[in-house]
Coordinates of N, CA, C and O in Angstrom, one line a residue:
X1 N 7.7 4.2 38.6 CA 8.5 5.3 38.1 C 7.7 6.0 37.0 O 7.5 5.5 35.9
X2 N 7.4 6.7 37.4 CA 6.3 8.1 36.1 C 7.1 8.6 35.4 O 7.6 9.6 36.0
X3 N 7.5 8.6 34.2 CA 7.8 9.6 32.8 C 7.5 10.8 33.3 O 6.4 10.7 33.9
X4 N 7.8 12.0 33.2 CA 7.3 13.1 33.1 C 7.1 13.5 31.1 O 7.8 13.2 30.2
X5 N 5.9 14.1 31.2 CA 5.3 14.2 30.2 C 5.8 15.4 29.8 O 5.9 16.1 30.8
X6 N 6.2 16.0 28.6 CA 6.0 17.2 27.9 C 5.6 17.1 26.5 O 5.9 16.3 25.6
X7 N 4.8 18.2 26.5 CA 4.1 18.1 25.0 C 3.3 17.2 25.1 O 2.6 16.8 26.0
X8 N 3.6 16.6 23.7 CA 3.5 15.0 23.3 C 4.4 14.5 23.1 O 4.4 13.9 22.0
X9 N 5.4 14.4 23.6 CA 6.3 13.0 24.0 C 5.7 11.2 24.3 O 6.2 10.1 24.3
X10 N 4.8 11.8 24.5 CA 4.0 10.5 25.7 C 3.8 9.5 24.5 O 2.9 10.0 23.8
X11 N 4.2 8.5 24.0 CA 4.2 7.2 23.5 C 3.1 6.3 24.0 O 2.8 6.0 25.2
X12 N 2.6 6.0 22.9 CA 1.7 5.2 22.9 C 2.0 3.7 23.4 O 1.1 2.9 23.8
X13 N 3.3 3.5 23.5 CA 3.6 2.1 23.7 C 4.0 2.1 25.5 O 4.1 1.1 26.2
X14 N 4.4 4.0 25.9 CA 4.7 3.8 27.6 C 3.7 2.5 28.2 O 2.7 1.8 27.8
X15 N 4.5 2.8 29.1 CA 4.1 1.6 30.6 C 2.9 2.6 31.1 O 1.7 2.2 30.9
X16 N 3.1 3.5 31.6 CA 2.4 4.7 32.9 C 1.5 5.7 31.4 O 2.0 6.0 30.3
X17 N 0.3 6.1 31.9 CA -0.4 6.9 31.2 C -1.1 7.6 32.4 O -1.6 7.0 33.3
X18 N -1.0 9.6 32.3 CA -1.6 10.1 32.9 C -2.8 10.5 32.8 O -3.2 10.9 31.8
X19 N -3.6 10.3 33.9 CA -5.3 11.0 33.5 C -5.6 12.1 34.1 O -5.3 12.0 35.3
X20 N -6.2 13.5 33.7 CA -6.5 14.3 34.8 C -7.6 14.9 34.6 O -8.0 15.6 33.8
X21 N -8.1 14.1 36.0 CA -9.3 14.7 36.3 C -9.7 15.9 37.4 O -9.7 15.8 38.6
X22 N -10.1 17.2 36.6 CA -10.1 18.6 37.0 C -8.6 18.7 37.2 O -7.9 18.3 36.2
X23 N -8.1 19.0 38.2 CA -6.9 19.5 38.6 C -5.6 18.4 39.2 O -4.4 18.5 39.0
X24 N -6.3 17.4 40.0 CA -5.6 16.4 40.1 C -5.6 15.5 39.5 O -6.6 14.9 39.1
X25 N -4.1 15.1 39.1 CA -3.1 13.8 37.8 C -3.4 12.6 38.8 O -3.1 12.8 40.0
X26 N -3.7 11.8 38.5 CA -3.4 10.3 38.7 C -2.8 9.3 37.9 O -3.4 9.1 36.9
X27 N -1.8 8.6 38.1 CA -0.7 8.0 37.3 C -1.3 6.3 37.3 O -1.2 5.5 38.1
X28 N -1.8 6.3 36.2 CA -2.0 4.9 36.2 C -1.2 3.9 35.5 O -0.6 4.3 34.5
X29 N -1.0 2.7 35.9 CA -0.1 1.1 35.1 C -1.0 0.6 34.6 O -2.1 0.3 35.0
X30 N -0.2 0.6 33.2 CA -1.4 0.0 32.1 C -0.6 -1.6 32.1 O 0.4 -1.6 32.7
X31 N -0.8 -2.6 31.6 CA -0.5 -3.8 31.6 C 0.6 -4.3 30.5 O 0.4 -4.0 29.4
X32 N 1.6 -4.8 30.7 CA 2.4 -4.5 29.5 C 2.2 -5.5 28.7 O 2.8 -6.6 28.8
X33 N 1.3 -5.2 27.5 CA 1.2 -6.2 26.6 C 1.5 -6.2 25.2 O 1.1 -5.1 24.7
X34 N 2.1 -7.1 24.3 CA 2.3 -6.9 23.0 C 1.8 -6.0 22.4 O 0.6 -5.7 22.5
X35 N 2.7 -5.3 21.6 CA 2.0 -5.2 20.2 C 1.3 -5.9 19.4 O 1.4 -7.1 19.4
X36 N 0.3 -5.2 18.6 CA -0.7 -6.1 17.7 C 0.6 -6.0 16.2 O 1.4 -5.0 16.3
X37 N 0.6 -7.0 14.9 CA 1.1 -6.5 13.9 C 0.7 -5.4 13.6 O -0.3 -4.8 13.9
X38 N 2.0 -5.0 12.6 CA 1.4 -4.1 11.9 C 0.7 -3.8 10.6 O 0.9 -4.9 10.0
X39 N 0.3 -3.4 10.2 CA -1.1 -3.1 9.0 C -0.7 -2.7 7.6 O -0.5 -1.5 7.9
X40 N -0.6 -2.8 6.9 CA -0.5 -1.7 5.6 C -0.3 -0.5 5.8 O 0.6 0.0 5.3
X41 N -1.1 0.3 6.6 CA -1.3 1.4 7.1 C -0.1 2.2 7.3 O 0.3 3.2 6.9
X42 N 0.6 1.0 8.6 CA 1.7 1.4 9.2 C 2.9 1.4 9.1 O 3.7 2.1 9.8
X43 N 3.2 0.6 8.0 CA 4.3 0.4 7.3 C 4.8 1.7 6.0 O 3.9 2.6 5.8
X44 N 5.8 1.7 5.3 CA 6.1 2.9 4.9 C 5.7 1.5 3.1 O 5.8 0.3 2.7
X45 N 5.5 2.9 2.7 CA 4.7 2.1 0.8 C 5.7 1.6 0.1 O 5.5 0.5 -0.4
X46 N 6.9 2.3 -0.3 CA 8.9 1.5 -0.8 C 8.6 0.2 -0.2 O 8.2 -0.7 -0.9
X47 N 8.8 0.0 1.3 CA 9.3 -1.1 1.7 C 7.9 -2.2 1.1 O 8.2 -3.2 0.4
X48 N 6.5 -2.0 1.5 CA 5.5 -2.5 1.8 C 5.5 -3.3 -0.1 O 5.4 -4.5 -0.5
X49 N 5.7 -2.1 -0.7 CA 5.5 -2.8 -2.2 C 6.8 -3.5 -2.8 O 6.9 -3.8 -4.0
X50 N 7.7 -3.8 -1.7 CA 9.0 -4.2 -2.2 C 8.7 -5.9 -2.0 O 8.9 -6.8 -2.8
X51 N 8.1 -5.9 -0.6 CA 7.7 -7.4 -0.5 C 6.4 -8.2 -0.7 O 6.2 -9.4 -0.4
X52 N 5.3 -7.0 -1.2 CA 4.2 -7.7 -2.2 C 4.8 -8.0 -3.3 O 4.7 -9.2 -3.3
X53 N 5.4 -7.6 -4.2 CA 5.8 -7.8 -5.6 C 6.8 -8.9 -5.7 O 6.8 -9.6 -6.8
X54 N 8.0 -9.4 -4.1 CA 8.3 -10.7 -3.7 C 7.3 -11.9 -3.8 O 7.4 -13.1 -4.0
X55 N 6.6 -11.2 -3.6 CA 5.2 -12.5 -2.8 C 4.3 -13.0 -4.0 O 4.2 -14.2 -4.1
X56 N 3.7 -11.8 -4.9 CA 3.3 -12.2 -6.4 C 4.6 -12.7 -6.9 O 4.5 -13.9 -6.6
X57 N 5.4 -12.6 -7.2 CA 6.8 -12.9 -7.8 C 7.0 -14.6 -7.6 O 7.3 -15.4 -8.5
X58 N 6.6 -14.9 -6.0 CA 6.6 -16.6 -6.1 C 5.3 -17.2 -6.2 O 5.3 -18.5 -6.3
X59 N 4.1 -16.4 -6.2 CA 2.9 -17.2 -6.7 C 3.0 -17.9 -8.1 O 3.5 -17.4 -9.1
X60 N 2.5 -19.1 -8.0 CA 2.5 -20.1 -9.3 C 1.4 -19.5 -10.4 O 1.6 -19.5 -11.6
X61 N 0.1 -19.1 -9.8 CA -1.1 -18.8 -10.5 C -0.7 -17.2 -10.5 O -1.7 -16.5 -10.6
X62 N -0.1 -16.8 -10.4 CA 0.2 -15.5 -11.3 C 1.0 -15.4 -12.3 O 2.1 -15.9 -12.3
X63 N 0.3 -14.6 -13.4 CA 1.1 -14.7 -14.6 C 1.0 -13.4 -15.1 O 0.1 -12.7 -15.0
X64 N 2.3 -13.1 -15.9 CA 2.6 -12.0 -16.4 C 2.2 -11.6 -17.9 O 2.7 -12.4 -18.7
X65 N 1.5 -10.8 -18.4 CA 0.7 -11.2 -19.7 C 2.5 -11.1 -20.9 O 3.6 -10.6 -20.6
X66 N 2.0 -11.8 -21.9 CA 3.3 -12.0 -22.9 C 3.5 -10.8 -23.3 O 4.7 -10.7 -23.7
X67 N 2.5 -9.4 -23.3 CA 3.0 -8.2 -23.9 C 3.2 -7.1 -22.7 O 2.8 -5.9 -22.8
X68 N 3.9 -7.9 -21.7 CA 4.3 -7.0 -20.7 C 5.4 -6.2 -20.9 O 5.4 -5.0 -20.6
X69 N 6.6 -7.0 -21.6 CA 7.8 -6.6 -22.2 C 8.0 -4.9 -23.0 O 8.6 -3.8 -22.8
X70 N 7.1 -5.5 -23.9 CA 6.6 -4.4 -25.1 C 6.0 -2.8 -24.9 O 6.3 -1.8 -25.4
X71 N 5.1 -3.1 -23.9 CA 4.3 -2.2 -24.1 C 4.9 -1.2 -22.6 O 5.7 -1.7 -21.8
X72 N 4.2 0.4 -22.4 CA 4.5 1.6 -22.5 C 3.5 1.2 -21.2 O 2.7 0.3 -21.3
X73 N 3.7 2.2 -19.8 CA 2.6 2.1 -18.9 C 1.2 3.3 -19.0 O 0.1 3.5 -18.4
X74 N 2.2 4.0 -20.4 CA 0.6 5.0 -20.5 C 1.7 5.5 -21.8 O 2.9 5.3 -22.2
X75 N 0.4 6.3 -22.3 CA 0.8 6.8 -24.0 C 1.4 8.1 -23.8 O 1.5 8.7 -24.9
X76 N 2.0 8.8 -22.6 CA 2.3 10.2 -22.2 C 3.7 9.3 -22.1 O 4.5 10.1 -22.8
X77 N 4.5 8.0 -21.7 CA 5.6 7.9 -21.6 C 6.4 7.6 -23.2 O 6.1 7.1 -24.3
X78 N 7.4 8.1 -22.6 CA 8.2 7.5 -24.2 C 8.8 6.2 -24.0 O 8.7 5.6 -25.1
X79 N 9.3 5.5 -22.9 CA 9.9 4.2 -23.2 C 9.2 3.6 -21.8 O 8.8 3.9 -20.8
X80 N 9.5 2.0 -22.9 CA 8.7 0.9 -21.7 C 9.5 1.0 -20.4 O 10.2 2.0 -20.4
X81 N 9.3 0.2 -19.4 CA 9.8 0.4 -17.8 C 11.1 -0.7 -18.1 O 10.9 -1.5 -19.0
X82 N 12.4 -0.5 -17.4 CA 13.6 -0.5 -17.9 C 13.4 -2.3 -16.8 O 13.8 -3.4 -17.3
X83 N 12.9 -2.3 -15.6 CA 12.4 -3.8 -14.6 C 12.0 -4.6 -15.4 O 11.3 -4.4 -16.4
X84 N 12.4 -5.6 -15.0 CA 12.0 -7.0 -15.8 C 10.4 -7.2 -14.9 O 9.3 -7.5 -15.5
X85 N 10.5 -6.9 -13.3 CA 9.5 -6.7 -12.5 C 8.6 -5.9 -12.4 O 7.9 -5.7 -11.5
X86 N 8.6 -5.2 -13.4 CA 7.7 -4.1 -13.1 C 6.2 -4.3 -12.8 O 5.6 -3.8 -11.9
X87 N 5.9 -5.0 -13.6 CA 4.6 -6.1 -13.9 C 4.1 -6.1 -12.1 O 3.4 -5.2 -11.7
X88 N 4.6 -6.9 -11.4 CA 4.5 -7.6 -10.0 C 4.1 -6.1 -9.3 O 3.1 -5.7 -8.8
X89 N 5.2 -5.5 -9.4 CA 5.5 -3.8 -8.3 C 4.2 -3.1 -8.6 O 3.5 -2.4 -7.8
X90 N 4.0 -3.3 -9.9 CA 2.4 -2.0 -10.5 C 1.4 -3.2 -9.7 O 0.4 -2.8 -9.2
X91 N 1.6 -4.4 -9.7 CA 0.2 -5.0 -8.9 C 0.1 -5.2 -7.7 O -0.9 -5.5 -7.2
X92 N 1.6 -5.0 -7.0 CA 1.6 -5.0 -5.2 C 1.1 -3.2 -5.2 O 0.3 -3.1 -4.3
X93 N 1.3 -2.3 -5.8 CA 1.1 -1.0 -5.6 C -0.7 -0.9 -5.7 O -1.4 -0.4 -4.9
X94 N -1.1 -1.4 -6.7 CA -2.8 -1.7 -6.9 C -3.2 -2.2 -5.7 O -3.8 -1.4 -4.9
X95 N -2.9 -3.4 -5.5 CA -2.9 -4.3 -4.3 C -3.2 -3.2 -3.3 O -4.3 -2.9 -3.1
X96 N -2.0 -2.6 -2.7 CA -2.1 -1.5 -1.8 C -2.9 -0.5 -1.5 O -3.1 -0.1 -0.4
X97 N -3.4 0.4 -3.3 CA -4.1 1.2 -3.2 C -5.7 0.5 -3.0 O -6.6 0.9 -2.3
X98 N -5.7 -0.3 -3.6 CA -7.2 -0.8 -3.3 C -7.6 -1.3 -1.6 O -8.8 -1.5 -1.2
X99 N -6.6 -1.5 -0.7 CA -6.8 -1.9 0.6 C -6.7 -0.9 1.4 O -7.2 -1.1 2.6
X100 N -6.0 0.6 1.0 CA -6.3 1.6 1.5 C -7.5 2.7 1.1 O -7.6 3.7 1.7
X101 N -8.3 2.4 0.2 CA -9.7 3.1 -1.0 C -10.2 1.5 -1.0 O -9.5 0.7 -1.5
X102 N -11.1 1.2 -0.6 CA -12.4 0.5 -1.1 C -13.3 0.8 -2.0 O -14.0 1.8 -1.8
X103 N -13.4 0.0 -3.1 CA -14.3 0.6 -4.3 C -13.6 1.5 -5.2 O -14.1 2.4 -5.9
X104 N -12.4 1.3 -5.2 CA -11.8 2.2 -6.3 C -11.8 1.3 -7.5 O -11.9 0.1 -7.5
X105 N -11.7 2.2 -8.7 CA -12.2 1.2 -9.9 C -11.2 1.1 -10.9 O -10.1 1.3 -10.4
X106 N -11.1 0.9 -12.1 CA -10.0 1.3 -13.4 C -9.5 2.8 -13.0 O -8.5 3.3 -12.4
X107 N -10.8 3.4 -13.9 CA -10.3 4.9 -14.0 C -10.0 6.0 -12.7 O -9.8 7.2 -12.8
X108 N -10.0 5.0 -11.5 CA -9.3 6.3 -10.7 C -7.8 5.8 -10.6 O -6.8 6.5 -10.4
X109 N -7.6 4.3 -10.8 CA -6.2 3.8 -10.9 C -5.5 4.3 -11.8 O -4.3 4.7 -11.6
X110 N -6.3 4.5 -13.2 CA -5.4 5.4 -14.0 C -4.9 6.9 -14.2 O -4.0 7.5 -14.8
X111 N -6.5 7.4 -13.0 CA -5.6 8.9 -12.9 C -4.6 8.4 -11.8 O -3.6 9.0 -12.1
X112 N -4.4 7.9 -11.1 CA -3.6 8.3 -10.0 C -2.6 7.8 -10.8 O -2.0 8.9 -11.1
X113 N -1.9 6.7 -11.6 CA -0.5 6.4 -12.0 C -0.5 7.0 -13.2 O 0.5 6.7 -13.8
X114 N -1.3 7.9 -13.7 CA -0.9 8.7 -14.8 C -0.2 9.5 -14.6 O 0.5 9.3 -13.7
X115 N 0.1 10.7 -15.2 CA 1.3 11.7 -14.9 C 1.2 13.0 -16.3 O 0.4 13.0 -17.2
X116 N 2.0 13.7 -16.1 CA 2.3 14.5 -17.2 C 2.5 14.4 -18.3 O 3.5 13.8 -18.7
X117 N 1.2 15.4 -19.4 CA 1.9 14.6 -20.8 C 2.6 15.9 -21.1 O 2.1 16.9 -20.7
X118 N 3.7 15.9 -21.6 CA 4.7 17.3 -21.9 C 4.1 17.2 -23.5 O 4.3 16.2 -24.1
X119 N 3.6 18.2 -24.0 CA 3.2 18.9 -25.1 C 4.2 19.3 -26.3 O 3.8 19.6 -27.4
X120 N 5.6 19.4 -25.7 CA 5.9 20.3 -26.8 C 6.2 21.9 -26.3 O 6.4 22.1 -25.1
X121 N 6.2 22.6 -27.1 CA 6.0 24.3 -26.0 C 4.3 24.7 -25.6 O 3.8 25.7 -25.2
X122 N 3.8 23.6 -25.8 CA 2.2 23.9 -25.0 C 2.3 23.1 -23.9 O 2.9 22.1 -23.7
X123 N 1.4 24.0 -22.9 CA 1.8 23.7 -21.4 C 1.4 22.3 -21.6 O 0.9 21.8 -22.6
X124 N 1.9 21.4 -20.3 CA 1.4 20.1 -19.7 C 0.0 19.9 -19.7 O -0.7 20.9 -19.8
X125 N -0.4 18.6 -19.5 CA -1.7 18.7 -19.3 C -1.5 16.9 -18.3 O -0.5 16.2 -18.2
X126 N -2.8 16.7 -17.9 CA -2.6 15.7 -17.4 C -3.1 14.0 -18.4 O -4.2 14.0 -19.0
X127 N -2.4 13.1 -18.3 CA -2.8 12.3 -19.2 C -3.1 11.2 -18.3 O -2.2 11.0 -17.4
X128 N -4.1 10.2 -18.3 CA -3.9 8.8 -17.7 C -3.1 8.2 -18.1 O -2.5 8.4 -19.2
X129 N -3.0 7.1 -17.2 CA -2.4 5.6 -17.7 C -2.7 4.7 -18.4 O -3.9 4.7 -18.5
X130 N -2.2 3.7 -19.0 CA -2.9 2.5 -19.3 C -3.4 1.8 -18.5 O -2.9 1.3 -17.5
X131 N -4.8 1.6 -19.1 CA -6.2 0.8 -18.6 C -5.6 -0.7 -18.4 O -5.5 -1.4 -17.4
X132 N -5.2 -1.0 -19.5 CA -4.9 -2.6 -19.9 C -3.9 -3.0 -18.9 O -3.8 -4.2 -18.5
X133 N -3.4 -2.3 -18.6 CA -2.4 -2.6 -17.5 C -2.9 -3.1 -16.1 O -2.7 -4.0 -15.4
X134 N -3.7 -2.1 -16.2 CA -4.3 -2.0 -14.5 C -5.1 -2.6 -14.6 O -5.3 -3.3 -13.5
X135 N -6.3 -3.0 -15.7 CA -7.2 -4.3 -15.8 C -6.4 -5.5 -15.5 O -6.5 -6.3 -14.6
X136 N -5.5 -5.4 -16.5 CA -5.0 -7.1 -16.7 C -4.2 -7.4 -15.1 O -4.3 -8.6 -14.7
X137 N -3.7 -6.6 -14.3 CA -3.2 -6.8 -12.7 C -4.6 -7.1 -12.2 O -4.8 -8.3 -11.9
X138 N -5.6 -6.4 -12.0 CA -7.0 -6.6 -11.2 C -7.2 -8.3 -11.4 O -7.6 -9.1 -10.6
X139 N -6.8 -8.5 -12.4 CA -7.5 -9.7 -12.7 C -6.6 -11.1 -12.6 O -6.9 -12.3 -12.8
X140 N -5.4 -10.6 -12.3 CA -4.3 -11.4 -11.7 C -4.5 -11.7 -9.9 O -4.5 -12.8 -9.3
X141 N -4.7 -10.8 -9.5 CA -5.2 -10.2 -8.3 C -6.3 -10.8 -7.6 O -6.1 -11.2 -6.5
X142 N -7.6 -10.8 -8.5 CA -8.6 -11.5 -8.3 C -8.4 -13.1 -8.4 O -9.0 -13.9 -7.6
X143 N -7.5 -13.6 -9.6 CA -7.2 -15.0 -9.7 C -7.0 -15.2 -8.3 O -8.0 -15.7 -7.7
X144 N -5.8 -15.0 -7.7 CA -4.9 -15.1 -6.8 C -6.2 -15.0 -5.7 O -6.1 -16.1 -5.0
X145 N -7.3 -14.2 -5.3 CA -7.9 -14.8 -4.5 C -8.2 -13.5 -3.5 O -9.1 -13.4 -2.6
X146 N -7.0 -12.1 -3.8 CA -7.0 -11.1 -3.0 C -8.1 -9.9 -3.2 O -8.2 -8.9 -2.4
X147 N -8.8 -9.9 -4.2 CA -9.4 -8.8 -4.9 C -10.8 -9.3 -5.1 O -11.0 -10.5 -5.4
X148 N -11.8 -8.5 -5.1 CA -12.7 -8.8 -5.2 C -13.9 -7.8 -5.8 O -13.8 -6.6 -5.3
X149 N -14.9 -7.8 -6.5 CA -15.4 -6.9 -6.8 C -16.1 -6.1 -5.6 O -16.3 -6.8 -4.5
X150 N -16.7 -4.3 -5.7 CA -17.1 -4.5 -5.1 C -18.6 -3.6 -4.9 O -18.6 -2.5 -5.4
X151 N -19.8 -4.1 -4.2 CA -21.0 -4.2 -4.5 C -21.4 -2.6 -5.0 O -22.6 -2.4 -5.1
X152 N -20.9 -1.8 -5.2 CA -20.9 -0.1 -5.5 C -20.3 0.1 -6.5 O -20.5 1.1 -7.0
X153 N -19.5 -1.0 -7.1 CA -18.5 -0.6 -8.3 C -16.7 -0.5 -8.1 O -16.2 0.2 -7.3
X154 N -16.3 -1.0 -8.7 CA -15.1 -0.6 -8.3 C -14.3 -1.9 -7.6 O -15.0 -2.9 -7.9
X155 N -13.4 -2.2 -6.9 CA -12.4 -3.4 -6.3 C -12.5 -2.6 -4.5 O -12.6 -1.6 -3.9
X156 N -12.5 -4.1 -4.3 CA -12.5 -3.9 -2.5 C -11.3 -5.8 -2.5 O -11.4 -6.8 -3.1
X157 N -10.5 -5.3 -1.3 CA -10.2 -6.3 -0.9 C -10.7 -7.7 -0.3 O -11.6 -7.6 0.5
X158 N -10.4 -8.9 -0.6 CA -11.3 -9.5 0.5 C -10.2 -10.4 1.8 O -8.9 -10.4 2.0
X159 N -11.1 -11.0 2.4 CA -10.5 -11.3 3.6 C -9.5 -12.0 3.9 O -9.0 -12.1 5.1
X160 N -8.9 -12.8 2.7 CA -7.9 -13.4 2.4 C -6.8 -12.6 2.3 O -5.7 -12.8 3.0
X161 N -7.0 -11.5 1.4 CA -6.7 -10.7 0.8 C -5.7 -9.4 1.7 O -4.6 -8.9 1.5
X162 N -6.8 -9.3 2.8 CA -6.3 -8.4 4.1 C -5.6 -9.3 4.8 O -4.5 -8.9 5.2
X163 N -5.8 -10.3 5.0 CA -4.7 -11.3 5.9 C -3.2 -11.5 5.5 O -2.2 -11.5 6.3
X164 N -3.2 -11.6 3.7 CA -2.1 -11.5 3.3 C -1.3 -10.6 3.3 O -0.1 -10.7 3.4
X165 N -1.9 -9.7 3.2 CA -1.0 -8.3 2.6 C -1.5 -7.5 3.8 O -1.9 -6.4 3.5
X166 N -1.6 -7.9 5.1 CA -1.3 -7.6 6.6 C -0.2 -8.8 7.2 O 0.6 -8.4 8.1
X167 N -0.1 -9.9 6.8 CA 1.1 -10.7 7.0 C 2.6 -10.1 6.3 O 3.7 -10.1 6.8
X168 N 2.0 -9.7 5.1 CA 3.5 -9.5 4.4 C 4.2 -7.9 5.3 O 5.4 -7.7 5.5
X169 N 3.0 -7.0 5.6 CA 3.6 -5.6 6.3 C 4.2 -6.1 7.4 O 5.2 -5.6 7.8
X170 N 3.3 -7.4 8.4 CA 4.0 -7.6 9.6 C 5.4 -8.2 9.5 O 6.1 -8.3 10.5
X171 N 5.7 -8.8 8.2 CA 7.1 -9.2 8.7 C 8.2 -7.5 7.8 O 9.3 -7.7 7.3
X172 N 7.8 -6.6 7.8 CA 8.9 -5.2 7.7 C 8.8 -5.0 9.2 O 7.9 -4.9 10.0
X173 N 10.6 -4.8 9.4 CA 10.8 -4.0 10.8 C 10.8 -2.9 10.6 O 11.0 -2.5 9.5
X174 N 10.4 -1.9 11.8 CA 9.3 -0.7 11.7 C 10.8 -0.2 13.0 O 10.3 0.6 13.8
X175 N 12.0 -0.5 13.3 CA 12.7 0.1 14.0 C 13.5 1.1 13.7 O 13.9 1.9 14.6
X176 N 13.8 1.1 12.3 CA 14.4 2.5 11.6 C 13.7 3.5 11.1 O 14.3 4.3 10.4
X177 N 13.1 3.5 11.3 CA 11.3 4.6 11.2 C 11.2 5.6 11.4 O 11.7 5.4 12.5
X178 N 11.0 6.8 11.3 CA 11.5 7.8 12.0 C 10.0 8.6 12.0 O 9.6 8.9 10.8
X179 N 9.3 9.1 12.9 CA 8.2 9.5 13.4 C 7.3 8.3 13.8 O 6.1 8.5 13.6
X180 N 7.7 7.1 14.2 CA 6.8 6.2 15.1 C 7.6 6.0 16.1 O 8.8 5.8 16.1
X181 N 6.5 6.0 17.4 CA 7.1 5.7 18.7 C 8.1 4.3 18.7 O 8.7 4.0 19.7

């Protein structure tokens, strides 16, 4: 039984795929086989960093520095992060950005989680984040066995690293999703 196709309806996961060559369609059966997990990639970043920050959260060799409490995630905010977790979430979010960018280093970590400094009546401007923050996670990170330097500069995942934090996306179910087949 052939799907009739319109548009792109056609799902990557059908049974039947059409091919046409010149003018005549031929309906081919493709084999029905699993899915592969899914990737970092594929999973949505809320959920993905909800259950990295579980995962650091039960590591024994991860540790939370003592002036985690205290301190501000950049000098543009007025109050520390209101999460006891916050620590874990900014390093499952690292975690993530570095396995999606290879070779990204401190300072692009800090533009990206940096944000607006409000001036006063002078316009915004843009301010980084704290360095120390995002150092002291890289190097939680690296403890842990997921992070690694990398030969250009900057943090690359390594292979442990991709296994994990491709295990942890494959166990989010991807059925309430809404734009995946």
């Amino acid at each position: 039984m052939l799907r009739s196709l319109v548009g792109s309806e056609m799902c990557i996961r059908d049974r039947y795929q059409r091919r046409v060559r010149g003018k005549q369609a031929i309906a081919i059966s493709l084999p029905s086989m699993p899915r592969r997990g899914n990737t970092v990639k594929d999973v949505p970043a809320d959920q993905f960093i909800k259950k990295c920050a579980d995962f650091l959260k039960r590591q024994p060799k991860f540790q939370v520095p003592k002036w985690a409490d205290l301190v501000k995630t950049g000098h543009f905010k007025e109050l520390a992060p209101y999460s006891e977790d916050w620590f874990y979430v900014r390093a499952a979010s690292i975690a993530r950005k570095i396995y999606l960018r290879p070779g990204c280093g401190i300072g692009a970590l800090r533009h990206w989680y940096g944000g607006a400094h409000r001036r006063g009546t002078r316009s915004t401007k843009h301010a980084t984040a704290s360095g120390a923050v995002i150092r002291n996670a890289l190097k939680q990170l690296e403890a842990q066995g997921l992070v690694e330097e990398h030969p250009d500069g900057g943090r690359q995942i390594t292979s442990k690293g991709r296994s994990e934090l491709d295990r942890i996306a494959g166990s989010i179910e991807l059925e309430g999703v809404e734009g995946l087949c």
